Amino acid sequence: MNKGLLNLKGGNMVKIAFWSNDRDAGVTANLAAISVIALHEGQSKTLLLENHYSSNNLARYLIPSRMEFLKEVEVYYLGHGTRDCLVQQLERGTSKKRAELSTIELINDSLFYLPQNRLQEDFFDYEFHWNQLPLIRQFEEKGHYIFIDTKVNNSLSSKMILDEADLVVVSLRQDIRSFIEFYQEYSSLLQKTFFIVSDYRKNRDVTIRHIQKRFGIPTNRISTILHNIEFESALYEGRVIEFINRNLTCISTDPNYDFINELMNTTRKIMLINDYKKLKKEEVI
């Protein structure tokens, strides 16, 4: 693999890969929630994208009434999105204006989504692999942060994203086996890993303190996203943005208070790591 094609370290953007070695660890849901909270915590413009096609994608979680939305913009989806950006680059080089038109603005001038297209998986992965750098560079002025929902398996594009990301947010289930498997197979990522224990339930035997002690994980490198039934409903109804905005100022007696409070805590930890990494990059530049 030609490393020269994969140099994503330039500029002041922070590239964050949301990933897991476990297919059922809630990576996409965690990314969706954190991306919204981060804006309320002062993060600058953010671009969200995936390097794979899935029906349970960011659009499903972040766009209300998704089916009606897709019907209304069917032509938009067919003519835009990740595939379109990639194909256009092959045909006539990169186009900054084209890339900007290919995003959906989720929150006013703050949160943007590059939609997926239905495409054969092998073709999508191949094109994404060889064209990720010019695609991402087109958004350098549009957002200082890029959150990438990264495919679980060892695809070409996933390997590249994990290698070049400034931070890898690894979502794992609340059990010891998930962590053992990660440490056995992906220890090379540890230096830039932040762990999220997904769907966390306080009454289980395996607590976050137990996990920290067992694996020697510093407090600033691990957090949780709590189990919350209303949040799960919001995911599948495309109401994540509305759910978070409505509950941001909820009082301590509200049933969603603990969930929002811990989500904010998790997001702040990630942002603190990001701010440090961004500062170090600017010092080098």
PDB file of C-alpha atoms in Angstrom:
ATOM      1  CA  MET A   1       0.000   0.000   0.000  1.00  0.00           C
ATOM      2  CA  ASN A   2       1.399   3.395  -1.010  1.00  0.00           C
ATOM      3  CA  LYS A   3       1.518   5.432   2.204  1.00  0.00           C
ATOM      4  CA  GLY A   4       1.854   8.621   0.201  1.00  0.00           C
ATOM      5  CA  LEU A   5      -1.776   8.268  -0.869  1.00  0.00           C
ATOM      6  CA  LEU A   6      -2.940   7.948   2.721  1.00  0.00           C
ATOM      7  CA  ASN A   7      -1.471  11.012   4.353  1.00  0.00           C
ATOM      8  CA  LEU A   8      -4.472  12.539   6.118  1.00  0.00           C
ATOM      9  CA  LYS A   9      -2.457  14.328   8.773  1.00  0.00           C
ATOM     10  CA  GLY A  10      -2.301  17.692   7.085  1.00  0.00           C
ATOM     11  CA  GLY A  11      -4.366  20.732   8.080  1.00  0.00           C
ATOM     12  CA  ASN A  12      -6.002  21.454  11.423  1.00  0.00           C
ATOM     13  CA  MET A  13      -8.895  19.016  11.184  1.00  0.00           C
ATOM     14  CA  VAL A  14      -9.264  16.194  13.643  1.00  0.00           C
ATOM     15  CA  LYS A  15     -10.288  12.883  12.113  1.00  0.00           C
ATOM     16  CA  ILE A  16     -12.044  10.550  14.539  1.00  0.00           C
ATOM     17  CA  ALA A  17     -12.854   6.954  13.669  1.00  0.00           C
ATOM     18  CA  PHE A  18     -15.779   5.404  15.519  1.00  0.00           C
ATOM     19  CA  TRP A  19     -15.199   1.662  15.369  1.00  0.00           C
ATOM     20  CA  SER A  20     -15.485  -1.664  17.129  1.00  0.00           C
ATOM     21  CA  ASN A  21     -14.299  -5.229  16.683  1.00  0.00           C
ATOM     22  CA  ASP A  22     -17.811  -6.197  17.830  1.00  0.00           C
ATOM     23  CA  ARG A  23     -20.676  -5.801  15.343  1.00  0.00           C
ATOM     24  CA  ASP A  24     -23.260  -5.285  18.086  1.00  0.00           C
ATOM     25  CA  ALA A  25     -21.536  -2.588  20.128  1.00  0.00           C
ATOM     26  CA  GLY A  26     -23.604   0.420  19.015  1.00  0.00           C
ATOM     27  CA  VAL A  27     -20.928   2.313  17.096  1.00  0.00           C
ATOM     28  CA  THR A  28     -23.305   4.285  14.862  1.00  0.00           C
ATOM     29  CA  ALA A  29     -25.677   5.164  17.707  1.00  0.00           C
ATOM     30  CA  ASN A  30     -22.787   6.385  19.867  1.00  0.00           C
ATOM     31  CA  LEU A  31     -21.386   8.500  17.028  1.00  0.00           C
ATOM     32  CA  ALA A  32     -24.788  10.083  16.372  1.00  0.00           C
ATOM     33  CA  ALA A  33     -25.319  11.061  20.015  1.00  0.00           C
ATOM     34  CA  ILE A  34     -21.783  12.356  20.570  1.00  0.00           C
ATOM     35  CA  SER A  35     -21.801  14.440  17.378  1.00  0.00           C
ATOM     36  CA  VAL A  36     -24.842  16.379  18.606  1.00  0.00           C
ATOM     37  CA  ILE A  37     -23.608  16.855  22.166  1.00  0.00           C
ATOM     38  CA  ALA A  38     -20.179  17.986  20.921  1.00  0.00           C
ATOM     39  CA  LEU A  39     -21.712  20.985  19.166  1.00  0.00           C
ATOM     40  CA  HIS A  40     -23.419  22.059  22.395  1.00  0.00           C
ATOM     41  CA  GLU A  41     -20.063  21.709  24.129  1.00  0.00           C
ATOM     42  CA  GLY A  42     -18.394  24.144  21.740  1.00  0.00           C
ATOM     43  CA  GLN A  43     -17.002  21.926  19.007  1.00  0.00           C
ATOM     44  CA  SER A  44     -16.719  23.579  15.604  1.00  0.00           C
ATOM     45  CA  LYS A  45     -18.281  22.349  12.363  1.00  0.00           C
ATOM     46  CA  THR A  46     -18.387  18.605  11.971  1.00  0.00           C
ATOM     47  CA  LEU A  47     -18.785  16.320   8.971  1.00  0.00           C
ATOM     48  CA  LEU A  48     -20.225  12.834   9.459  1.00  0.00           C
ATOM     49  CA  LEU A  49     -19.743   9.989   6.984  1.00  0.00           C
ATOM     50  CA  GLU A  50     -19.520   6.209   6.686  1.00  0.00           C
ATOM     51  CA  ASN A  51     -17.130   3.989   4.762  1.00  0.00           C
ATOM     52  CA  HIS A  52     -19.805   1.333   4.255  1.00  0.00           C
ATOM     53  CA  TYR A  53     -23.463   0.871   3.435  1.00  0.00           C
ATOM     54  CA  SER A  54     -25.910  -0.137   6.147  1.00  0.00           C
ATOM     55  CA  SER A  55     -29.646   0.263   6.650  1.00  0.00           C
ATOM     56  CA  ASN A  56     -28.981   1.203  10.290  1.00  0.00           C
ATOM     57  CA  ASN A  57     -26.961   4.233   9.319  1.00  0.00           C
ATOM     58  CA  LEU A  58     -26.519   7.799  10.496  1.00  0.00           C
ATOM     59  CA  ALA A  59     -29.360   9.004   8.269  1.00  0.00           C
ATOM     60  CA  ARG A  60     -31.775   6.635   9.970  1.00  0.00           C
ATOM     61  CA  TYR A  61     -30.799   7.928  13.409  1.00  0.00           C
ATOM     62  CA  LEU A  62     -30.458  11.642  12.669  1.00  0.00           C
ATOM     63  CA  ILE A  63     -33.086  12.434  10.028  1.00  0.00           C
ATOM     64  CA  PRO A  64     -36.765  12.373  11.146  1.00  0.00           C
ATOM     65  CA  SER A  65     -39.291  10.473   9.041  1.00  0.00           C
ATOM     66  CA  ARG A  66     -36.466   9.024   7.025  1.00  0.00           C
ATOM     67  CA  MET A  67     -38.600   7.157   4.505  1.00  0.00           C
ATOM     68  CA  GLU A  68     -40.571  10.283   3.557  1.00  0.00           C
ATOM     69  CA  PHE A  69     -37.340  12.246   3.432  1.00  0.00           C
ATOM     70  CA  LEU A  70     -35.742   9.751   1.072  1.00  0.00           C
ATOM     71  CA  LYS A  71     -38.772   9.802  -1.203  1.00  0.00           C
ATOM     72  CA  GLU A  72     -38.600  13.593  -1.427  1.00  0.00           C
ATOM     73  CA  VAL A  73     -34.906  13.659  -2.258  1.00  0.00           C
ATOM     74  CA  GLU A  74     -34.579  10.399  -4.185  1.00  0.00           C
ATOM     75  CA  VAL A  75     -32.921  12.194  -7.078  1.00  0.00           C
ATOM     76  CA  TYR A  76     -30.555  13.913  -4.642  1.00  0.00           C
ATOM     77  CA  TYR A  77     -29.449  10.591  -3.175  1.00  0.00           C
ATOM     78  CA  LEU A  78     -28.968   9.028  -6.595  1.00  0.00           C
ATOM     79  CA  GLY A  79     -26.909  11.961  -7.807  1.00  0.00           C
ATOM     80  CA  HIS A  80     -25.012  12.796  -4.659  1.00  0.00           C
ATOM     81  CA  GLY A  81     -23.434  11.148  -1.657  1.00  0.00           C
ATOM     82  CA  THR A  82     -20.195   9.287  -1.110  1.00  0.00           C
ATOM     83  CA  ARG A  83     -20.339   7.283  -4.311  1.00  0.00           C
ATOM     84  CA  ASP A  84     -20.984  10.366  -6.412  1.00  0.00           C
ATOM     85  CA  CYS A  85     -18.037  12.228  -4.915  1.00  0.00           C
ATOM     86  CA  LEU A  86     -15.788   9.259  -5.598  1.00  0.00           C
ATOM     87  CA  VAL A  87     -16.936   8.691  -9.170  1.00  0.00           C
ATOM     88  CA  GLN A  88     -16.706  12.394  -9.990  1.00  0.00           C
ATOM     89  CA  GLN A  89     -13.127  12.466  -8.742  1.00  0.00           C
ATOM     90  CA  LEU A  90     -12.235   9.611 -11.072  1.00  0.00           C
ATOM     91  CA  GLU A  91     -13.940  11.221 -14.054  1.00  0.00           C
ATOM     92  CA  ARG A  92     -12.786  14.808 -13.842  1.00  0.00           C
ATOM     93  CA  GLY A  93     -10.854  15.422 -10.660  1.00  0.00           C
ATOM     94  CA  THR A  94     -12.045  16.781  -7.359  1.00  0.00           C
ATOM     95  CA  SER A  95     -14.628  19.537  -7.111  1.00  0.00           C
ATOM     96  CA  LYS A  96     -14.964  21.476  -3.887  1.00  0.00           C
ATOM     97  CA  LYS A  97     -18.346  22.887  -4.900  1.00  0.00           C
ATOM     98  CA  ARG A  98     -19.607  19.422  -5.773  1.00  0.00           C
ATOM     99  CA  ALA A  99     -18.540  18.085  -2.393  1.00  0.00           C
ATOM    100  CA  GLU A 100     -20.326  20.868  -0.545  1.00  0.00           C
ATOM    101  CA  LEU A 101     -23.538  20.205  -2.471  1.00  0.00           C
ATOM    102  CA  SER A 102     -23.283  16.524  -1.612  1.00  0.00           C
ATOM    103  CA  THR A 103     -23.770  17.064   2.125  1.00  0.00           C
ATOM    104  CA  ILE A 104     -26.958  17.355   4.130  1.00  0.00           C
ATOM    105  CA  GLU A 105     -27.018  20.079   6.769  1.00  0.00           C
ATOM    106  CA  LEU A 106     -28.378  18.473   9.947  1.00  0.00           C
ATOM    107  CA  ILE A 107     -27.861  21.398  12.334  1.00  0.00           C
ATOM    108  CA  ASN A 108     -27.545  24.951  11.028  1.00  0.00           C
ATOM    109  CA  ASP A 109     -24.037  25.537   9.659  1.00  0.00           C
ATOM    110  CA  SER A 110     -22.640  23.116  12.254  1.00  0.00           C
ATOM    111  CA  LEU A 111     -23.342  19.451  11.572  1.00  0.00           C
ATOM    112  CA  PHE A 112     -23.186  17.971   8.079  1.00  0.00           C
ATOM    113  CA  TYR A 113     -23.764  14.449   6.756  1.00  0.00           C
ATOM    114  CA  LEU A 114     -22.395  12.915   3.576  1.00  0.00           C
ATOM    115  CA  PRO A 115     -25.148  10.427   2.641  1.00  0.00           C
ATOM    116  CA  GLN A 116     -24.657   6.885   1.463  1.00  0.00           C
ATOM    117  CA  ASN A 117     -25.657   5.359  -1.831  1.00  0.00           C
ATOM    118  CA  ARG A 118     -26.730   1.799  -2.474  1.00  0.00           C
ATOM    119  CA  LEU A 119     -23.686   0.330  -4.159  1.00  0.00           C
ATOM    120  CA  GLN A 120     -22.066  -3.056  -4.387  1.00  0.00           C
ATOM    121  CA  GLU A 121     -19.937  -3.387  -1.295  1.00  0.00           C
ATOM    122  CA  ASP A 122     -16.694  -4.377  -3.036  1.00  0.00           C
ATOM    123  CA  PHE A 123     -16.878  -1.446  -5.474  1.00  0.00           C
ATOM    124  CA  PHE A 124     -17.744   1.034  -2.742  1.00  0.00           C
ATOM    125  CA  ASP A 125     -14.841  -0.110  -0.573  1.00  0.00           C
ATOM    126  CA  TYR A 126     -12.343  -0.016  -3.442  1.00  0.00           C
ATOM    127  CA  GLU A 127     -13.311   3.469  -4.527  1.00  0.00           C
ATOM    128  CA  PHE A 128     -13.435   4.808  -1.000  1.00  0.00           C
ATOM    129  CA  HIS A 129     -10.009   3.387  -0.294  1.00  0.00           C
ATOM    130  CA  TRP A 130      -8.286   5.064  -3.233  1.00  0.00           C
ATOM    131  CA  ASN A 131     -10.147   8.388  -3.048  1.00  0.00           C
ATOM    132  CA  GLN A 132     -10.591   9.119   0.650  1.00  0.00           C
ATOM    133  CA  LEU A 133      -7.817  11.708   0.854  1.00  0.00           C
ATOM    134  CA  PRO A 134      -9.086  14.076  -1.873  1.00  0.00           C
ATOM    135  CA  LEU A 135     -12.656  13.615  -0.645  1.00  0.00           C
ATOM    136  CA  ILE A 136     -11.798  14.594   2.913  1.00  0.00           C
ATOM    137  CA  ARG A 137      -9.630  17.508   1.834  1.00  0.00           C
ATOM    138  CA  GLN A 138     -12.594  19.031   0.029  1.00  0.00           C
ATOM    139  CA  PHE A 139     -14.248  19.506   3.410  1.00  0.00           C
ATOM    140  CA  GLU A 140     -11.273  21.066   5.164  1.00  0.00           C
ATOM    141  CA  GLU A 141     -12.834  24.513   5.139  1.00  0.00           C
ATOM    142  CA  LYS A 142     -16.331  23.190   5.853  1.00  0.00           C
ATOM    143  CA  GLY A 143     -15.544  21.428   9.104  1.00  0.00           C
ATOM    144  CA  HIS A 144     -12.680  21.167  11.563  1.00  0.00           C
ATOM    145  CA  TYR A 145     -13.803  17.718  12.639  1.00  0.00           C
ATOM    146  CA  ILE A 146     -14.595  14.590  10.682  1.00  0.00           C
ATOM    147  CA  PHE A 147     -16.379  11.695  12.386  1.00  0.00           C
ATOM    148  CA  ILE A 148     -16.192   8.450  10.404  1.00  0.00           C
ATOM    149  CA  ASP A 149     -18.461   5.516  11.138  1.00  0.00           C
ATOM    150  CA  THR A 150     -15.916   2.841  10.302  1.00  0.00           C
ATOM    151  CA  LYS A 151     -16.738  -0.620   9.049  1.00  0.00           C
ATOM    152  CA  VAL A 152     -16.142  -3.433  11.532  1.00  0.00           C
ATOM    153  CA  ASN A 153     -14.330  -5.874   9.262  1.00  0.00           C
ATOM    154  CA  ASN A 154     -10.790  -5.570   7.939  1.00  0.00           C
ATOM    155  CA  SER A 155     -11.664  -3.786   4.709  1.00  0.00           C
ATOM    156  CA  LEU A 156      -9.098  -1.691   2.868  1.00  0.00           C
ATOM    157  CA  SER A 157     -10.748   1.594   3.746  1.00  0.00           C
ATOM    158  CA  SER A 158     -11.217   0.647   7.413  1.00  0.00           C
ATOM    159  CA  LYS A 159      -7.544  -0.228   7.753  1.00  0.00           C
ATOM    160  CA  MET A 160      -6.607   3.120   6.245  1.00  0.00           C
ATOM    161  CA  ILE A 161      -9.017   5.081   8.442  1.00  0.00           C
ATOM    162  CA  LEU A 162      -7.860   3.385  11.642  1.00  0.00           C
ATOM    163  CA  ASP A 163      -4.231   3.937  10.708  1.00  0.00           C
ATOM    164  CA  GLU A 164      -4.576   7.628   9.922  1.00  0.00           C
ATOM    165  CA  ALA A 165      -7.243   8.723  12.428  1.00  0.00           C
ATOM    166  CA  ASP A 166      -6.164  11.088  15.179  1.00  0.00           C
ATOM    167  CA  LEU A 167      -8.372   9.211  17.619  1.00  0.00           C
ATOM    168  CA  VAL A 168     -10.179   5.864  17.486  1.00  0.00           C
ATOM    169  CA  VAL A 169     -13.325   5.731  19.616  1.00  0.00           C
ATOM    170  CA  VAL A 170     -13.830   2.033  20.292  1.00  0.00           C
ATOM    171  CA  SER A 171     -17.300   0.952  21.403  1.00  0.00           C
ATOM    172  CA  LEU A 172     -17.505  -2.331  23.301  1.00  0.00           C
ATOM    173  CA  ARG A 173     -20.176  -4.230  25.179  1.00  0.00           C
ATOM    174  CA  GLN A 174     -20.290  -4.419  28.965  1.00  0.00           C
ATOM    175  CA  ASP A 175     -18.420  -7.691  29.285  1.00  0.00           C
ATOM    176  CA  ILE A 176     -14.840  -8.775  29.817  1.00  0.00           C
ATOM    177  CA  ARG A 177     -14.644 -10.925  26.695  1.00  0.00           C
ATOM    178  CA  SER A 178     -15.101  -7.921  24.373  1.00  0.00           C
ATOM    179  CA  PHE A 179     -12.130  -6.183  25.958  1.00  0.00           C
ATOM    180  CA  ILE A 180      -9.983  -9.322  25.959  1.00  0.00           C
ATOM    181  CA  GLU A 181     -10.597  -9.772  22.236  1.00  0.00           C
ATOM    182  CA  PHE A 182      -9.691  -6.143  21.557  1.00  0.00           C
ATOM    183  CA  TYR A 183      -6.447  -6.340  23.545  1.00  0.00           C
ATOM    184  CA  GLN A 184      -5.478  -9.618  21.879  1.00  0.00           C
ATOM    185  CA  GLU A 185      -6.161  -8.558  18.300  1.00  0.00           C
ATOM    186  CA  TYR A 186      -5.944  -4.741  18.172  1.00  0.00           C
ATOM    187  CA  SER A 187      -3.415  -3.670  20.780  1.00  0.00           C
ATOM    188  CA  SER A 188      -1.647  -1.612  18.094  1.00  0.00           C
ATOM    189  CA  LEU A 189      -4.494   0.922  18.363  1.00  0.00           C
ATOM    190  CA  LEU A 190      -4.181   1.426  22.129  1.00  0.00           C
ATOM    191  CA  GLN A 191      -2.078   4.577  21.919  1.00  0.00           C
ATOM    192  CA  LYS A 192      -4.929   6.486  20.289  1.00  0.00           C
ATOM    193  CA  THR A 193      -7.962   4.607  21.632  1.00  0.00           C
ATOM    194  CA  PHE A 194     -10.823   5.966  23.699  1.00  0.00           C
ATOM    195  CA  PHE A 195     -13.188   3.271  24.983  1.00  0.00           C
ATOM    196  CA  ILE A 196     -16.954   3.568  25.258  1.00  0.00           C
ATOM    197  CA  VAL A 197     -18.854   0.896  27.156  1.00  0.00           C
ATOM    198  CA  SER A 198     -22.121   0.870  25.221  1.00  0.00           C
ATOM    199  CA  ASP A 199     -25.619   0.348  26.608  1.00  0.00           C
ATOM    200  CA  TYR A 200     -24.134   0.467  30.098  1.00  0.00           C
ATOM    201  CA  ARG A 201     -26.243  -0.749  33.019  1.00  0.00           C
ATOM    202  CA  LYS A 202     -25.166   0.138  36.540  1.00  0.00           C
ATOM    203  CA  ASN A 203     -26.626  -2.987  38.140  1.00  0.00           C
ATOM    204  CA  ARG A 204     -24.428  -5.475  36.281  1.00  0.00           C
ATOM    205  CA  ASP A 205     -21.479  -7.323  37.846  1.00  0.00           C
ATOM    206  CA  VAL A 206     -18.999  -6.022  35.268  1.00  0.00           C
ATOM    207  CA  THR A 207     -18.672  -2.325  36.138  1.00  0.00           C
ATOM    208  CA  ILE A 208     -16.558   0.320  34.480  1.00  0.00           C
ATOM    209  CA  ARG A 209     -14.261   0.330  37.518  1.00  0.00           C
ATOM    210  CA  HIS A 210     -13.833  -3.424  37.154  1.00  0.00           C
ATOM    211  CA  ILE A 211     -12.907  -2.990  33.479  1.00  0.00           C
ATOM    212  CA  GLN A 212     -10.472  -0.166  34.243  1.00  0.00           C
ATOM    213  CA  LYS A 213      -8.728  -2.179  36.936  1.00  0.00           C
ATOM    214  CA  ARG A 214      -8.562  -5.376  34.874  1.00  0.00           C
ATOM    215  CA  PHE A 215      -7.048  -3.693  31.813  1.00  0.00           C
ATOM    216  CA  GLY A 216      -5.272  -0.693  33.347  1.00  0.00           C
ATOM    217  CA  ILE A 217      -7.314   1.875  31.431  1.00  0.00           C
ATOM    218  CA  PRO A 218      -6.904   5.499  32.641  1.00  0.00           C
ATOM    219  CA  THR A 219     -10.091   7.342  33.610  1.00  0.00           C
ATOM    220  CA  ASN A 220      -9.624   9.867  30.798  1.00  0.00           C
ATOM    221  CA  ARG A 221      -9.574   7.056  28.215  1.00  0.00           C
ATOM    222  CA  ILE A 222     -12.844   5.321  28.994  1.00  0.00           C
ATOM    223  CA  SER A 223     -16.460   6.253  29.605  1.00  0.00           C
ATOM    224  CA  THR A 224     -19.976   4.919  29.167  1.00  0.00           C
ATOM    225  CA  ILE A 225     -23.180   5.541  27.283  1.00  0.00           C
ATOM    226  CA  LEU A 226     -26.010   4.397  29.509  1.00  0.00           C
ATOM    227  CA  HIS A 227     -28.871   2.120  28.581  1.00  0.00           C
ATOM    228  CA  ASN A 228     -31.908   4.289  27.862  1.00  0.00           C
ATOM    229  CA  ILE A 229     -35.152   3.095  26.328  1.00  0.00           C
ATOM    230  CA  GLU A 230     -36.268   6.530  25.114  1.00  0.00           C
ATOM    231  CA  PHE A 231     -32.925   7.067  23.380  1.00  0.00           C
ATOM    232  CA  GLU A 232     -33.305   3.718  21.615  1.00  0.00           C
ATOM    233  CA  SER A 233     -36.735   4.774  20.381  1.00  0.00           C
ATOM    234  CA  ALA A 234     -35.329   8.106  19.203  1.00  0.00           C
ATOM    235  CA  LEU A 235     -32.660   6.264  17.201  1.00  0.00           C
ATOM    236  CA  TYR A 236     -35.093   4.253  15.134  1.00  0.00           C
ATOM    237  CA  GLU A 237     -37.414   7.205  14.623  1.00  0.00           C
ATOM    238  CA  GLY A 238     -34.629   9.513  13.438  1.00  0.00           C
ATOM    239  CA  ARG A 239     -35.126  11.800  16.441  1.00  0.00           C
ATOM    240  CA  VAL A 240     -31.676  11.768  18.061  1.00  0.00           C
ATOM    241  CA  ILE A 241     -31.141  15.508  17.557  1.00  0.00           C
ATOM    242  CA  GLU A 242     -34.587  16.357  18.916  1.00  0.00           C
ATOM    243  CA  PHE A 243     -34.224  13.942  21.856  1.00  0.00           C
ATOM    244  CA  ILE A 244     -30.881  15.400  22.938  1.00  0.00           C
ATOM    245  CA  ASN A 245     -31.917  19.024  22.473  1.00  0.00           C
ATOM    246  CA  ARG A 246     -35.097  18.440  24.474  1.00  0.00           C
ATOM    247  CA  ASN A 247     -33.272  16.795  27.365  1.00  0.00           C
ATOM    248  CA  LEU A 248     -30.128  18.927  27.582  1.00  0.00           C
ATOM    249  CA  THR A 249     -31.496  20.997  30.445  1.00  0.00           C
ATOM    250  CA  CYS A 250     -33.583  18.330  32.128  1.00  0.00           C
ATOM    251  CA  ILE A 251     -33.579  18.347  35.940  1.00  0.00           C
ATOM    252  CA  SER A 252     -32.038  15.665  38.142  1.00  0.00           C
ATOM    253  CA  THR A 253     -35.380  13.959  38.758  1.00  0.00           C
ATOM    254  CA  ASP A 254     -36.012  13.472  35.034  1.00  0.00           C
ATOM    255  CA  PRO A 255     -35.653   9.821  33.875  1.00  0.00           C
ATOM    256  CA  ASN A 256     -33.258  10.937  31.117  1.00  0.00           C
ATOM    257  CA  TYR A 257     -31.002  13.012  33.380  1.00  0.00           C
ATOM    258  CA  ASP A 258     -28.391  10.319  34.068  1.00  0.00           C
ATOM    259  CA  PHE A 259     -28.202   9.370  30.404  1.00  0.00           C
ATOM    260  CA  ILE A 260     -27.660  12.951  29.214  1.00  0.00           C
ATOM    261  CA  ASN A 261     -25.240  13.732  32.027  1.00  0.00           C
ATOM    262  CA  GLU A 262     -23.065  10.707  31.239  1.00  0.00           C
ATOM    263  CA  LEU A 263     -23.265  11.379  27.496  1.00  0.00           C
ATOM    264  CA  MET A 264     -21.971  14.906  28.134  1.00  0.00           C
ATOM    265  CA  ASN A 265     -19.196  13.524  30.341  1.00  0.00           C
ATOM    266  CA  THR A 266     -18.157  11.052  27.633  1.00  0.00           C
ATOM    267  CA  THR A 267     -18.178  13.744  24.957  1.00  0.00           C
ATOM    268  CA  ARG A 268     -16.109  16.124  27.071  1.00  0.00           C
ATOM    269  CA  LYS A 269     -13.453  13.473  27.617  1.00  0.00           C
ATOM    270  CA  ILE A 270     -13.217  12.887  23.860  1.00  0.00           C
ATOM    271  CA  MET A 271     -13.039  16.624  23.167  1.00  0.00           C
ATOM    272  CA  LEU A 272     -10.246  17.107  25.701  1.00  0.00           C
ATOM    273  CA  ILE A 273      -8.171  14.470  23.924  1.00  0.00           C
ATOM    274  CA  ASN A 274      -9.031  16.040  20.562  1.00  0.00           C
ATOM    275  CA  ASP A 275      -8.035  19.538  21.724  1.00  0.00           C
ATOM    276  CA  TYR A 276      -4.667  18.246  22.886  1.00  0.00           C
ATOM    277  CA  LYS A 277      -4.032  16.398  19.632  1.00  0.00           C
ATOM    278  CA  LYS A 278      -5.091  19.430  17.588  1.00  0.00           C
ATOM    279  CA  LEU A 279      -2.734  21.664  19.579  1.00  0.00           C
ATOM    280  CA  LYS A 280       0.158  19.277  18.973  1.00  0.00           C
ATOM    281  CA  LYS A 281      -0.605  19.215  15.247  1.00  0.00           C
ATOM    282  CA  GLU A 282      -0.616  23.027  15.085  1.00  0.00           C
ATOM    283  CA  GLU A 283       2.740  23.116  16.902  1.00  0.00           C
ATOM    284  CA  VAL A 284       4.212  20.799  14.259  1.00  0.00           C
ATOM    285  CA  ILE A 285       2.741  22.844  11.419  1.00  0.00           C
TER     286      ILE A 285
END
